[in-house]
Coordinates of C-alpha atoms and ligand atoms in Angstrom, one line a residue:
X1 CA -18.8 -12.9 -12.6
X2 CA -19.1 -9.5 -14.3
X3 CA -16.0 -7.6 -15.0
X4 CA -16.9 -3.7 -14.9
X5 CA -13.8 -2.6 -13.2
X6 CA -11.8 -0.1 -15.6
X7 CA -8.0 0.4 -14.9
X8 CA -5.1 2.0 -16.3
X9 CA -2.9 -0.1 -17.8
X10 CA 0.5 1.5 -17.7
X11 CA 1.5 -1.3 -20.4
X12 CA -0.8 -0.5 -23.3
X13 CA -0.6 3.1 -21.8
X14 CA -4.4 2.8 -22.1
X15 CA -7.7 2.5 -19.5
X16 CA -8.8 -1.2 -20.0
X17 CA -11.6 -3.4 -18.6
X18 CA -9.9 -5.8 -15.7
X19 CA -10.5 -9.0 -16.8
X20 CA -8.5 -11.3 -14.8
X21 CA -7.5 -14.9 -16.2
X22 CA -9.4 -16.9 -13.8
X23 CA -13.3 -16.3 -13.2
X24 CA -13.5 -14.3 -10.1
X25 CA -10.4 -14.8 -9.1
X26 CA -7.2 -12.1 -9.0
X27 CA -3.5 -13.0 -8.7
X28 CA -1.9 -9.9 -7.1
X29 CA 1.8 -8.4 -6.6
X30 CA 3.1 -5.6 -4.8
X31 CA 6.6 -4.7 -4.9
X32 CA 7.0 -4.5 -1.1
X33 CA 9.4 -1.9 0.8
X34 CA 13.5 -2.2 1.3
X35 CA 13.9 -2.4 5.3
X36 CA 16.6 -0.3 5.4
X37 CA 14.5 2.5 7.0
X38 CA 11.7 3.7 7.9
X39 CA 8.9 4.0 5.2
X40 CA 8.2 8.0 4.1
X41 CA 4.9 8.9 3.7
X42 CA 5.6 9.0 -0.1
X43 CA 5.9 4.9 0.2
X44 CA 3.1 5.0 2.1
X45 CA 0.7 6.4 -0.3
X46 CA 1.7 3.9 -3.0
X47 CA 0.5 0.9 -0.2
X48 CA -2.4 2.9 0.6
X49 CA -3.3 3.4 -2.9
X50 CA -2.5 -0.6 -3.6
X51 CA -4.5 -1.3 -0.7
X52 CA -7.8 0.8 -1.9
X53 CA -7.3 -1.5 -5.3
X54 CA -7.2 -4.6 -3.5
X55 CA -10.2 -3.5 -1.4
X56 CA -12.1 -2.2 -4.2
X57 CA -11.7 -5.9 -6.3
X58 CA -12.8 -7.5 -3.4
X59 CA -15.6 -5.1 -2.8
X60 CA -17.2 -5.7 -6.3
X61 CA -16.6 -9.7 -5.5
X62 CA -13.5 -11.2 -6.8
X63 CA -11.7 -13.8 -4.6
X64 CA -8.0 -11.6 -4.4
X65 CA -4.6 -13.6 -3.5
X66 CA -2.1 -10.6 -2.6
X67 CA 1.6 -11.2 -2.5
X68 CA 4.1 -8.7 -0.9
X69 CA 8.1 -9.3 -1.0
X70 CA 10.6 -7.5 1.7
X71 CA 13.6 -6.1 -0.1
X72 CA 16.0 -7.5 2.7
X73 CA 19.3 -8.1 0.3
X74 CA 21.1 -6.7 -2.5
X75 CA 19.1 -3.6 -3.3
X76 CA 21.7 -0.9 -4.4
X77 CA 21.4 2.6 -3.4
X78 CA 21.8 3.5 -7.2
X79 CA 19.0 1.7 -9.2
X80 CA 21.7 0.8 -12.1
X81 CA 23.7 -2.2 -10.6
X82 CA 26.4 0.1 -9.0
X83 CA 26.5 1.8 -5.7
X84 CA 26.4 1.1 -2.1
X85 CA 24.1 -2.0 -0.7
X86 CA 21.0 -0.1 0.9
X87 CA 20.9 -2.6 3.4
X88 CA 24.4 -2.5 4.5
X89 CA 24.2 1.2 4.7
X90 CA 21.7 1.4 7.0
X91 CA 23.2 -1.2 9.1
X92 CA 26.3 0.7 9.4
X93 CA 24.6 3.7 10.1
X94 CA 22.8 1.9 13.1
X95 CA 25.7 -0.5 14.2
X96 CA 23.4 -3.4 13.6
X97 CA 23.7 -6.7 12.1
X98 CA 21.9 -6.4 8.7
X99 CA 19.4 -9.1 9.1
X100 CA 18.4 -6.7 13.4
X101 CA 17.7 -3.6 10.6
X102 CA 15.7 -5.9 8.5
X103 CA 13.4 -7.0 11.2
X104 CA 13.2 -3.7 12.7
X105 CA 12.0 -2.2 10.1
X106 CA 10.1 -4.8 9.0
X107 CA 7.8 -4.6 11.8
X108 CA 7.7 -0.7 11.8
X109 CA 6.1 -0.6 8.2
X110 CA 3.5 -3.3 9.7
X111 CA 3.1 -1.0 12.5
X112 CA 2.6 2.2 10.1
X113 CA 0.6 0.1 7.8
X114 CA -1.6 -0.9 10.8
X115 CA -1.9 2.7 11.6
X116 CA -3.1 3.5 7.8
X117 CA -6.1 0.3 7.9
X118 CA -3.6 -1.0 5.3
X119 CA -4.3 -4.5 5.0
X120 CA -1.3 -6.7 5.2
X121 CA -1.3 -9.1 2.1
X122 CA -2.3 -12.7 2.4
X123 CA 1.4 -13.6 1.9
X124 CA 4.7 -11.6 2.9
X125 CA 7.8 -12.9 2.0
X126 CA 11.1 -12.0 2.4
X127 CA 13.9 -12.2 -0.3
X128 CA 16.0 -14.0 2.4
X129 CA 13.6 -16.7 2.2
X130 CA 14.0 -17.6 -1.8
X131 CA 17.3 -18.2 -2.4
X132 CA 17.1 -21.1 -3.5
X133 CA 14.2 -20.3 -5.8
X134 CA 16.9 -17.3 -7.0
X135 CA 19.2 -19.7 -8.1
X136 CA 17.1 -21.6 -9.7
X137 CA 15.7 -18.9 -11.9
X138 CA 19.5 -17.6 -12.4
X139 CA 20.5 -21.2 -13.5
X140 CA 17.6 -21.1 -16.1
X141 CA 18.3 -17.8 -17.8
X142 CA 21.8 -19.4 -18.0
X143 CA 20.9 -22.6 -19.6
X144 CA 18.5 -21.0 -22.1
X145 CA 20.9 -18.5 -22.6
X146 CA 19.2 -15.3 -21.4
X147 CA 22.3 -14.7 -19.5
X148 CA 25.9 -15.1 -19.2
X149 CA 28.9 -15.3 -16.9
X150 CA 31.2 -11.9 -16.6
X151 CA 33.6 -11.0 -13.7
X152 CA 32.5 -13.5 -11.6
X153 CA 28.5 -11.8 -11.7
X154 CA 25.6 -13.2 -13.8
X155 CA 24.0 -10.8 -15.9
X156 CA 20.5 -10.9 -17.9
X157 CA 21.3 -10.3 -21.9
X158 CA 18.9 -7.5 -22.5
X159 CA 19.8 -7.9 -26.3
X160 CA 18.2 -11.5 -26.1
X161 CA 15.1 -9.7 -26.7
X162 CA 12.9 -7.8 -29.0
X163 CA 11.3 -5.5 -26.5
X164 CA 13.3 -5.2 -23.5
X165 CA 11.8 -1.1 -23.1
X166 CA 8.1 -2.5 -23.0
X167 CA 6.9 0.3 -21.0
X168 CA 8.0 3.2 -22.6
X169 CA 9.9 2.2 -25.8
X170 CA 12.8 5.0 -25.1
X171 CA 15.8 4.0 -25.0
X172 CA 18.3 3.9 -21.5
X173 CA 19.8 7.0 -21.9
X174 CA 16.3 8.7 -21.8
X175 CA 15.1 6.9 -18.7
X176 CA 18.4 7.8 -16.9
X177 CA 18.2 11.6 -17.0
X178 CA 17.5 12.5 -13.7
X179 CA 18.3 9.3 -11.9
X180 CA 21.4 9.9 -10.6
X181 CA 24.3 12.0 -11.6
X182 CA 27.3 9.5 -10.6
X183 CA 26.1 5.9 -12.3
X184 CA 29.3 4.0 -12.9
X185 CA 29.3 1.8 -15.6
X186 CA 30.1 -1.7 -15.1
X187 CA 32.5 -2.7 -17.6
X188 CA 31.3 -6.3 -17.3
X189 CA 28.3 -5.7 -19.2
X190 CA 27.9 -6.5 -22.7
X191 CA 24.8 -4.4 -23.0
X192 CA 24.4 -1.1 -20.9
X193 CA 21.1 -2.0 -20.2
X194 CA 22.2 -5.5 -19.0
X195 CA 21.3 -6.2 -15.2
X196 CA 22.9 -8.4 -12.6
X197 CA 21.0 -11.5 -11.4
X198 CA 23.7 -12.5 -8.8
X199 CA 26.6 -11.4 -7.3
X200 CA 30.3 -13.0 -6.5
X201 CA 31.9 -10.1 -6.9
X202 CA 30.7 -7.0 -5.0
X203 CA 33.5 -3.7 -4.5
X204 CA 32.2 -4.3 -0.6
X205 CA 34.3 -6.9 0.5
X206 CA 31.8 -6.5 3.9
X207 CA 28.8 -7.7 2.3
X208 CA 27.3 -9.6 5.4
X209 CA 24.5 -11.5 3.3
X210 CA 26.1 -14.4 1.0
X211 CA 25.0 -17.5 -0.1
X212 CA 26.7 -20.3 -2.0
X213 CA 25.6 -20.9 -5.3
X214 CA 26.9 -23.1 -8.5
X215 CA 28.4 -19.4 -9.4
X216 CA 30.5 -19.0 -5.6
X217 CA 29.7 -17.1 -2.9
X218 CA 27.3 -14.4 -3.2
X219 CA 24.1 -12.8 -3.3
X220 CA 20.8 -12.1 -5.7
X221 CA 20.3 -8.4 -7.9
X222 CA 17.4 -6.7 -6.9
X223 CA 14.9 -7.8 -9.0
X224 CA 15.0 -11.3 -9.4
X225 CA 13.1 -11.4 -5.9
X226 CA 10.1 -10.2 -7.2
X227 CA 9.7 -12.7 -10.5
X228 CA 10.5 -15.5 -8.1
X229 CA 8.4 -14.7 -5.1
X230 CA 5.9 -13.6 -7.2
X231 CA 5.9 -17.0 -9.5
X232 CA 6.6 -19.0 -5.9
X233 CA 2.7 -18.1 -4.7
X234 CA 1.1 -17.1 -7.9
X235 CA 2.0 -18.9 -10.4
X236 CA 3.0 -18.6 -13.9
X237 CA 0.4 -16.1 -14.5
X238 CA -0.5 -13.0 -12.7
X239 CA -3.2 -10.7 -13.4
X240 CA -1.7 -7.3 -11.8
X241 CA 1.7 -6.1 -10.9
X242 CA 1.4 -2.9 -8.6
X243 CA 4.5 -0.2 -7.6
X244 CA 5.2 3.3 -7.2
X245 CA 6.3 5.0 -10.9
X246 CA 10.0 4.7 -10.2
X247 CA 9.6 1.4 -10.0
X248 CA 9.0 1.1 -13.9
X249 CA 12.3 1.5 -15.1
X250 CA 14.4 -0.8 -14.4
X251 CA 13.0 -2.4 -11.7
X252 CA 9.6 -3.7 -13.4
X253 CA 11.0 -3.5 -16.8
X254 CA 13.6 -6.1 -15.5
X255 CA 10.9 -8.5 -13.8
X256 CA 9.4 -8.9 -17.1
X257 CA 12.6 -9.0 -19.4
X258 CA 13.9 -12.3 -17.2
X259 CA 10.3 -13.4 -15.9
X260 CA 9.2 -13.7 -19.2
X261 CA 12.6 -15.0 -20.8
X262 CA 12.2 -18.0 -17.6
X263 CA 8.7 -18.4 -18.5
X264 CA 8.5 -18.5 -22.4
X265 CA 5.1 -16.6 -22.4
X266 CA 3.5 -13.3 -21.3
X267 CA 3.5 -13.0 -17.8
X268 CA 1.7 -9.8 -16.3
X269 CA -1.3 -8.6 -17.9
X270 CA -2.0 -5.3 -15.9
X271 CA 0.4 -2.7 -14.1
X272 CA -0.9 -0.4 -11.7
X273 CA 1.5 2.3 -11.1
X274 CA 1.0 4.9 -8.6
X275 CA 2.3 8.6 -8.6
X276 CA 4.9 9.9 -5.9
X277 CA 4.4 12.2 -3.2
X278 CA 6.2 15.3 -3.2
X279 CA 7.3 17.8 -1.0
X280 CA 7.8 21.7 -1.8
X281 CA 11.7 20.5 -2.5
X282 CA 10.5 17.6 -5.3
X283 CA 9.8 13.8 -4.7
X284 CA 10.0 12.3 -1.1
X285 CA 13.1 9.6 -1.0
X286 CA 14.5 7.5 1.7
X287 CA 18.0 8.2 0.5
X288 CA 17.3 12.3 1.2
X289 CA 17.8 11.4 4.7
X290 CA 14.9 13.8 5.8
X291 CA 11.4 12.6 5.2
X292 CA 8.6 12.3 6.6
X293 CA 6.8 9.4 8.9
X294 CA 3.7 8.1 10.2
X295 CA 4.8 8.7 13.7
X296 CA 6.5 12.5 12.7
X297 CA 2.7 13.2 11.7
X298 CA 1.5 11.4 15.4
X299 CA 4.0 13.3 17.3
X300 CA 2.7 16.5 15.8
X301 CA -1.1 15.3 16.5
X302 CA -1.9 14.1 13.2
X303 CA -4.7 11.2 13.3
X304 CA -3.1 9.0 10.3
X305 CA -6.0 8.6 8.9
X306 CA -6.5 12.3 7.9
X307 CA -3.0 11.2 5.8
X308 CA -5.0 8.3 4.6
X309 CA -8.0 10.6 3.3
X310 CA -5.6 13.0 2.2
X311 CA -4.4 10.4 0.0
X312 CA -8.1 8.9 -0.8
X313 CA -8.6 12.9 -1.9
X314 CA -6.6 12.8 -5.1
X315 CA -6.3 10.7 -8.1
X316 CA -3.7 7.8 -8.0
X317 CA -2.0 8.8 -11.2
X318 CA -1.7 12.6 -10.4
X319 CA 1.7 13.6 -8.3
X320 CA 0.6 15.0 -5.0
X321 CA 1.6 17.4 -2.8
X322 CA 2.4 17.7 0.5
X323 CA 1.8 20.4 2.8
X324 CA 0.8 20.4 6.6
X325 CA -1.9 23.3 5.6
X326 CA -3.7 21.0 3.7
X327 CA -3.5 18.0 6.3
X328 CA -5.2 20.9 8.9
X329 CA -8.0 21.4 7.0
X330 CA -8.1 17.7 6.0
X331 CA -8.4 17.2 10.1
X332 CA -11.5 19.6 10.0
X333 CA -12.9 17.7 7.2
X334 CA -12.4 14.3 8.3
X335 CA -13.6 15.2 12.2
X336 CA -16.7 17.0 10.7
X337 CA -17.0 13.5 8.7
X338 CA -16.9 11.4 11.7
X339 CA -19.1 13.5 13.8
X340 CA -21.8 13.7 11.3
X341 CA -22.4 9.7 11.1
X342 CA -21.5 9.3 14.6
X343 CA -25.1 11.6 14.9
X344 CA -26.7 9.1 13.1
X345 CA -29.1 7.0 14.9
X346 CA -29.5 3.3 14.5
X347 CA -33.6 4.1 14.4
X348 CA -35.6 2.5 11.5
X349 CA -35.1 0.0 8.5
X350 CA -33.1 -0.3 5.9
X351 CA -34.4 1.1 2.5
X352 CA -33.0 -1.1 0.4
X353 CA -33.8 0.4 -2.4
X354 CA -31.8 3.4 -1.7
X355 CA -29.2 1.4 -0.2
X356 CA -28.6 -0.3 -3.6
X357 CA -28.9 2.6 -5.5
X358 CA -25.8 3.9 -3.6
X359 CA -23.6 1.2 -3.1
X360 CA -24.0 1.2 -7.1
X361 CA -22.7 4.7 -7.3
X362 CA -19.9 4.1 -4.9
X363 CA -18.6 1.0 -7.2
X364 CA -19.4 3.1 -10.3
X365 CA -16.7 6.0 -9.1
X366 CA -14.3 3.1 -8.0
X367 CA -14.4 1.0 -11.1
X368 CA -13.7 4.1 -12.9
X369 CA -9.8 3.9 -12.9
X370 CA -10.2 3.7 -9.0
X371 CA -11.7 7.5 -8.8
X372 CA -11.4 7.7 -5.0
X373 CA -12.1 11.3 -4.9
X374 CA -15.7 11.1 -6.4
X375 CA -16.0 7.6 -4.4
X376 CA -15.9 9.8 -1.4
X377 CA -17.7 12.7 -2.9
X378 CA -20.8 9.9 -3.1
X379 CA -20.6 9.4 0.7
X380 CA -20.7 13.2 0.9
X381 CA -24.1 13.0 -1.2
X382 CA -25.6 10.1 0.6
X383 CA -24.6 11.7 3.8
X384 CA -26.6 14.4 2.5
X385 CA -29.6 12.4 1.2
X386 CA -33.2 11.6 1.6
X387 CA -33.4 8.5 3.0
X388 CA -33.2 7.6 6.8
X389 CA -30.1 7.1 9.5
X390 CA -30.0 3.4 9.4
X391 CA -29.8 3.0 6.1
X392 CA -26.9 6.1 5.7
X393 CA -24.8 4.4 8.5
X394 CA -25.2 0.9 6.7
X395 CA -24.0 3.0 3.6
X396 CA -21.1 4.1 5.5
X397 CA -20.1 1.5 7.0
X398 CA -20.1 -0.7 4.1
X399 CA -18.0 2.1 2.1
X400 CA -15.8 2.4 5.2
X401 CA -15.2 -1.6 3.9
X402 CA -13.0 0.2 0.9
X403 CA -12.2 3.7 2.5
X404 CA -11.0 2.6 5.7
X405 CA -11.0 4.9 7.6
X406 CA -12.9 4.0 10.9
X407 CA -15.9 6.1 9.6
X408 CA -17.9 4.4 12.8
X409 CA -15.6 4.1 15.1
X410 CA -13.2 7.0 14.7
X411 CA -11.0 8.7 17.7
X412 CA -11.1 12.6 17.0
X413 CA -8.1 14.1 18.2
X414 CA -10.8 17.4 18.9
X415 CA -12.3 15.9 21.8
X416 CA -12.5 18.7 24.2
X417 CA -10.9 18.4 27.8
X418 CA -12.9 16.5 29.8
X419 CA -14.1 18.0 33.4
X420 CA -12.9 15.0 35.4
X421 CA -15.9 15.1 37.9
X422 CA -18.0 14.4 34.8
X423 CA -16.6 11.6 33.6
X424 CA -16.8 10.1 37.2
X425 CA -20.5 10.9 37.1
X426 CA -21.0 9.9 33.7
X427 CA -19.1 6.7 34.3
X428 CA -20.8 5.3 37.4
X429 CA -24.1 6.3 35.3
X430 CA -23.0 3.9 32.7
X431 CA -22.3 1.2 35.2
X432 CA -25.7 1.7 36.9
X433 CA -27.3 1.4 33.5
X434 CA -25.2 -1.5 32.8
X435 CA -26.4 -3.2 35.8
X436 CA -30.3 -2.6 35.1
X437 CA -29.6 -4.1 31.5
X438 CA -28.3 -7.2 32.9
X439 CA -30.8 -7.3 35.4
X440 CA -33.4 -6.9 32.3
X441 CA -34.7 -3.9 33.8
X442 CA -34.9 -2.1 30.7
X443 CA -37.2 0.6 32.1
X444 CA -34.3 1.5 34.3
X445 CA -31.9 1.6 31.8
X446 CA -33.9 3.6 29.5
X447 CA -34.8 6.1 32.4
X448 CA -30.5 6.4 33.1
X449 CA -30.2 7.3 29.4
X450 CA -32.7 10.0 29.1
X451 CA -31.6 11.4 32.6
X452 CA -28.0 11.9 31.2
X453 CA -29.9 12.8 27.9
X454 CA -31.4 15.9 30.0
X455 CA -28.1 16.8 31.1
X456 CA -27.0 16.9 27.2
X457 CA -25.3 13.5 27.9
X458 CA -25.5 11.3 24.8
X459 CA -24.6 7.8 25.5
X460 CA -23.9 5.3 22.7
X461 CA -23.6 1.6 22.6
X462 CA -20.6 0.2 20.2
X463 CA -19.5 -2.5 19.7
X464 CA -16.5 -1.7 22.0
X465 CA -18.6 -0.6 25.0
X466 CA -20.6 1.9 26.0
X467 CA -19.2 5.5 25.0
X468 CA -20.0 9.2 25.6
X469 CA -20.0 12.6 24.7
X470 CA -21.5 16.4 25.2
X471 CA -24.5 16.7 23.2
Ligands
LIG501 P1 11.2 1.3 -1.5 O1 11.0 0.9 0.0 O2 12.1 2.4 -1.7 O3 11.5 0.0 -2.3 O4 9.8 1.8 -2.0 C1 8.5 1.2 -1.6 C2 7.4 1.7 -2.6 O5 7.2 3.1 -2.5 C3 7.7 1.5 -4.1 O6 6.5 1.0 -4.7 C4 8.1 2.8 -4.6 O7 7.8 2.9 -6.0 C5 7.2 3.7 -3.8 N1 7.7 5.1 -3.6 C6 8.9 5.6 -3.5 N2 9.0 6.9 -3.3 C7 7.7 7.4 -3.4 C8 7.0 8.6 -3.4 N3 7.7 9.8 -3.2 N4 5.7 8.7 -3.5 C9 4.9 7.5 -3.7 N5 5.5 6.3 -3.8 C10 6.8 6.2 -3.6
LIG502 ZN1 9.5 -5.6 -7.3

């Protein structure tokens, strides 16, 4: 098939034709989120940005396998290999087993993601489940010498290779300012960029996750997971690798220093990184404590799919802001979206034509580093257009495909109260319509619809019933 999609490659640091290494086909990776707590709306804008690629590959016609791991061990609360187990923390801090606040927040990212019209990858996986595959990789690195034996933890040699910085080329010490002010340094290392792969010897003598290995008890760094989940469903090679920015260094630069020391050959052709979400006080983080949810947004009335256009609004690669103003006005703007194709009538043929001629517009925006901004300034423009209401609510619906945002089916939160001896009326009007129809008294049906129509009742048949509202 044609490859027209143009990404950013934060690799080559360049905007690059996709071209993926099988015909049609796309092997995909997404770091996936550490269950320690809930996911912030920062996180959130990474998956919904991830999820907008995936959609958009597919839209254009590639055949997309989509793997997701679930940080559920060994993921320090300091990204160098010091500090306290993330997991462990929040399982002290809810006086649960570790593997209760795995699954519990587990399923509330589904749930949030759900929320969002994030679609959950074709295969989830959590670290727990790989162990085996850990060691194996571990016991590799070991034999080919990529890694050696200190203190009773196995460490990756980062001086085993040419180009262990192969995202940025600085050195540590540059990527570290700003990290963290209290990094210990682990006087096992041989190389302060050096990076555990497993564990014996943790300072928490309560680590509740171990596992024997040839090494003793322990359990796996952070970020052999990803290389062997990742190589477990996709293979050897994979054609894009997507994350927030802070998971560049080290967490991606690590995945490629061992991945492609297991391997022997490149690994990961594209990288797809996506810019935080900040609030007035500077990036959103899990380990602030305070941050904000999906449901935070709910309980104050927010639809979360005015966060979800919010998101669509800006670029992936610019930092973005958050501020409730601009989620209010984004509820005007999405409600006044909705309303207008929910006025569209379902009178007429398709001009396909037209219908072409837009749907080529939309991919154009979309193909253009994943410009989600003009894609929905083209459904603005169509919306806007001379052609007829069929064809703009096929056009919507089929952008809605990549958007996702219920553009057909939305719940505005501006419904006005409704005057319950209405909606009794109105309903046992339906129901008598209802009837007529299944009686094939059409006349009937049509006479119900126009009578309600007088009364500036507009009735409309969806696909999940018959529904309602004031002209
Ligand atoms: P975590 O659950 O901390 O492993 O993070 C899950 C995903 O969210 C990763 O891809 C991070 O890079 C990303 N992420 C973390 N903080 C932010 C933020 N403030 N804005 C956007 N993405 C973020
Ligand atoms: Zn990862």
């Amino acid at each position: 098939m044609e490859n027209k999609i143009k990404l950013y490659n934060s690799l080559t640091k360049k905007e690059e034709l996709f071209i993926p290494n099988e015909d049609g086909k796309v092997a995909m990776y997404t770091c996936g989120p550490t269950v320690y707590h809930f996911a912030h709306i920062g996180n959130l804008r990474s998956y919904i940005m991830e999820d907008l690629l995936e959609k958009t590959l597919r839209y254009v016609g590639y055949d997309v396998k989509r793997v997701m791991n679930i940080t559920d061990v060994g993921h320090l609360s300091s990204d160098a290999d010091t500090g306290e187990d993330k997991m462990l923390k929040g399982a002290k801090r809810e006086h649960k087993t570790v593997m209760e606040i795995a699954q519990f927040y587990t399923d509330a990212f589904f749930s949030d993601c759900n929320k969002l019209n994030i679609k959950r990858p074709d295969v989830v996986e959590p670290a727990t489940n790989c162990i085996a595959e850990f060691i194996h990789m571990v016991s590799a690195l070991l034999e080919k010498g990529y890694a050696y034996e200190m203190g009773g933890n196995i460490y990756f040699d980062t001086s085993k290779l040419e180009n262990y910085h192969v995202f940025s080329g600085q050195n540590e010490d540059e990527l570290l300012v700003g990290v963290r002010d209290d990094v210990e340094e682990d006087a096992n290392k041989k190389n302060k960029s050096d990076f555990v792969l497993w564990f014996t010897k943790s300072k928490f003598d309560d680590q509740e996750l171990k596992w024997e290995s040839p090494w003793g008890l322990g359990y796996p760094g952070w970020h052999i997971e990803c290389s062997c989940i990742s190589m477990k469903h996709l293979g050897e090679y994979m054609d894009i690798h997507c994350g927030g920015i802070d998971n560049i260094f080290p967490h991606h630069t690590n995945e490629i220093a061992q991945s492609e020391a297991y391997l022997g050959h490149k690994w990961c052709n594209y990288w797809f990184h996506v810019h935080h979400l900040n609030d007035k006080s500077g990036k959103m983080s899990k380990s602030k404590g305070d941050f904000l949810t999906v449901s935070l947004l709910e309980s104050k009335g927010y639809n979360p799919l005015v966060y979800r256009l919010f998101c669509l609004q800006s670029h992936y690669r610019k930092p973005l802001e958050f501020s409730y103003e601009v989620l209010d006005n984004m509820t005007v703007a999405y409600n006044k979206l909705v309303k207008k194709i929910s006025d569209l009538s379902d009178a007429g043929e398709i001009e396909q034509d037209k219908f072409d001629a837009y749907r080529a517009r939309f991919e154009e925006a979309l193909s253009n580093d994943l410009n989600s901004s003009m894609a929905i300034t083209v459904l603005y423009e169509m919306l806007k257009a001379d052609m007829n209401d069929k064809t703009k609510k096929e056009l919507a619906k089929s952008f809605d495909e990549v958007l996702s945002l219920d553009l057909l089916n939305a719940k505005t939160e501006e419904a006005p109260a409704v005057d319950a001896e209405l909606e009794s009326y109105v309903l046992a009007k339906i129901e008598e319509r209802k009837e007529a129809k299944k009686a094939k008294d059409f006349a009937t049906a049509d006479a119900i619809r126009n009578e309600l129509l007088e009364q500036g009742i507009i009735l409309e048949d969806t696909r999940e019933g018959v529904k309602w509202r004031k002209a």
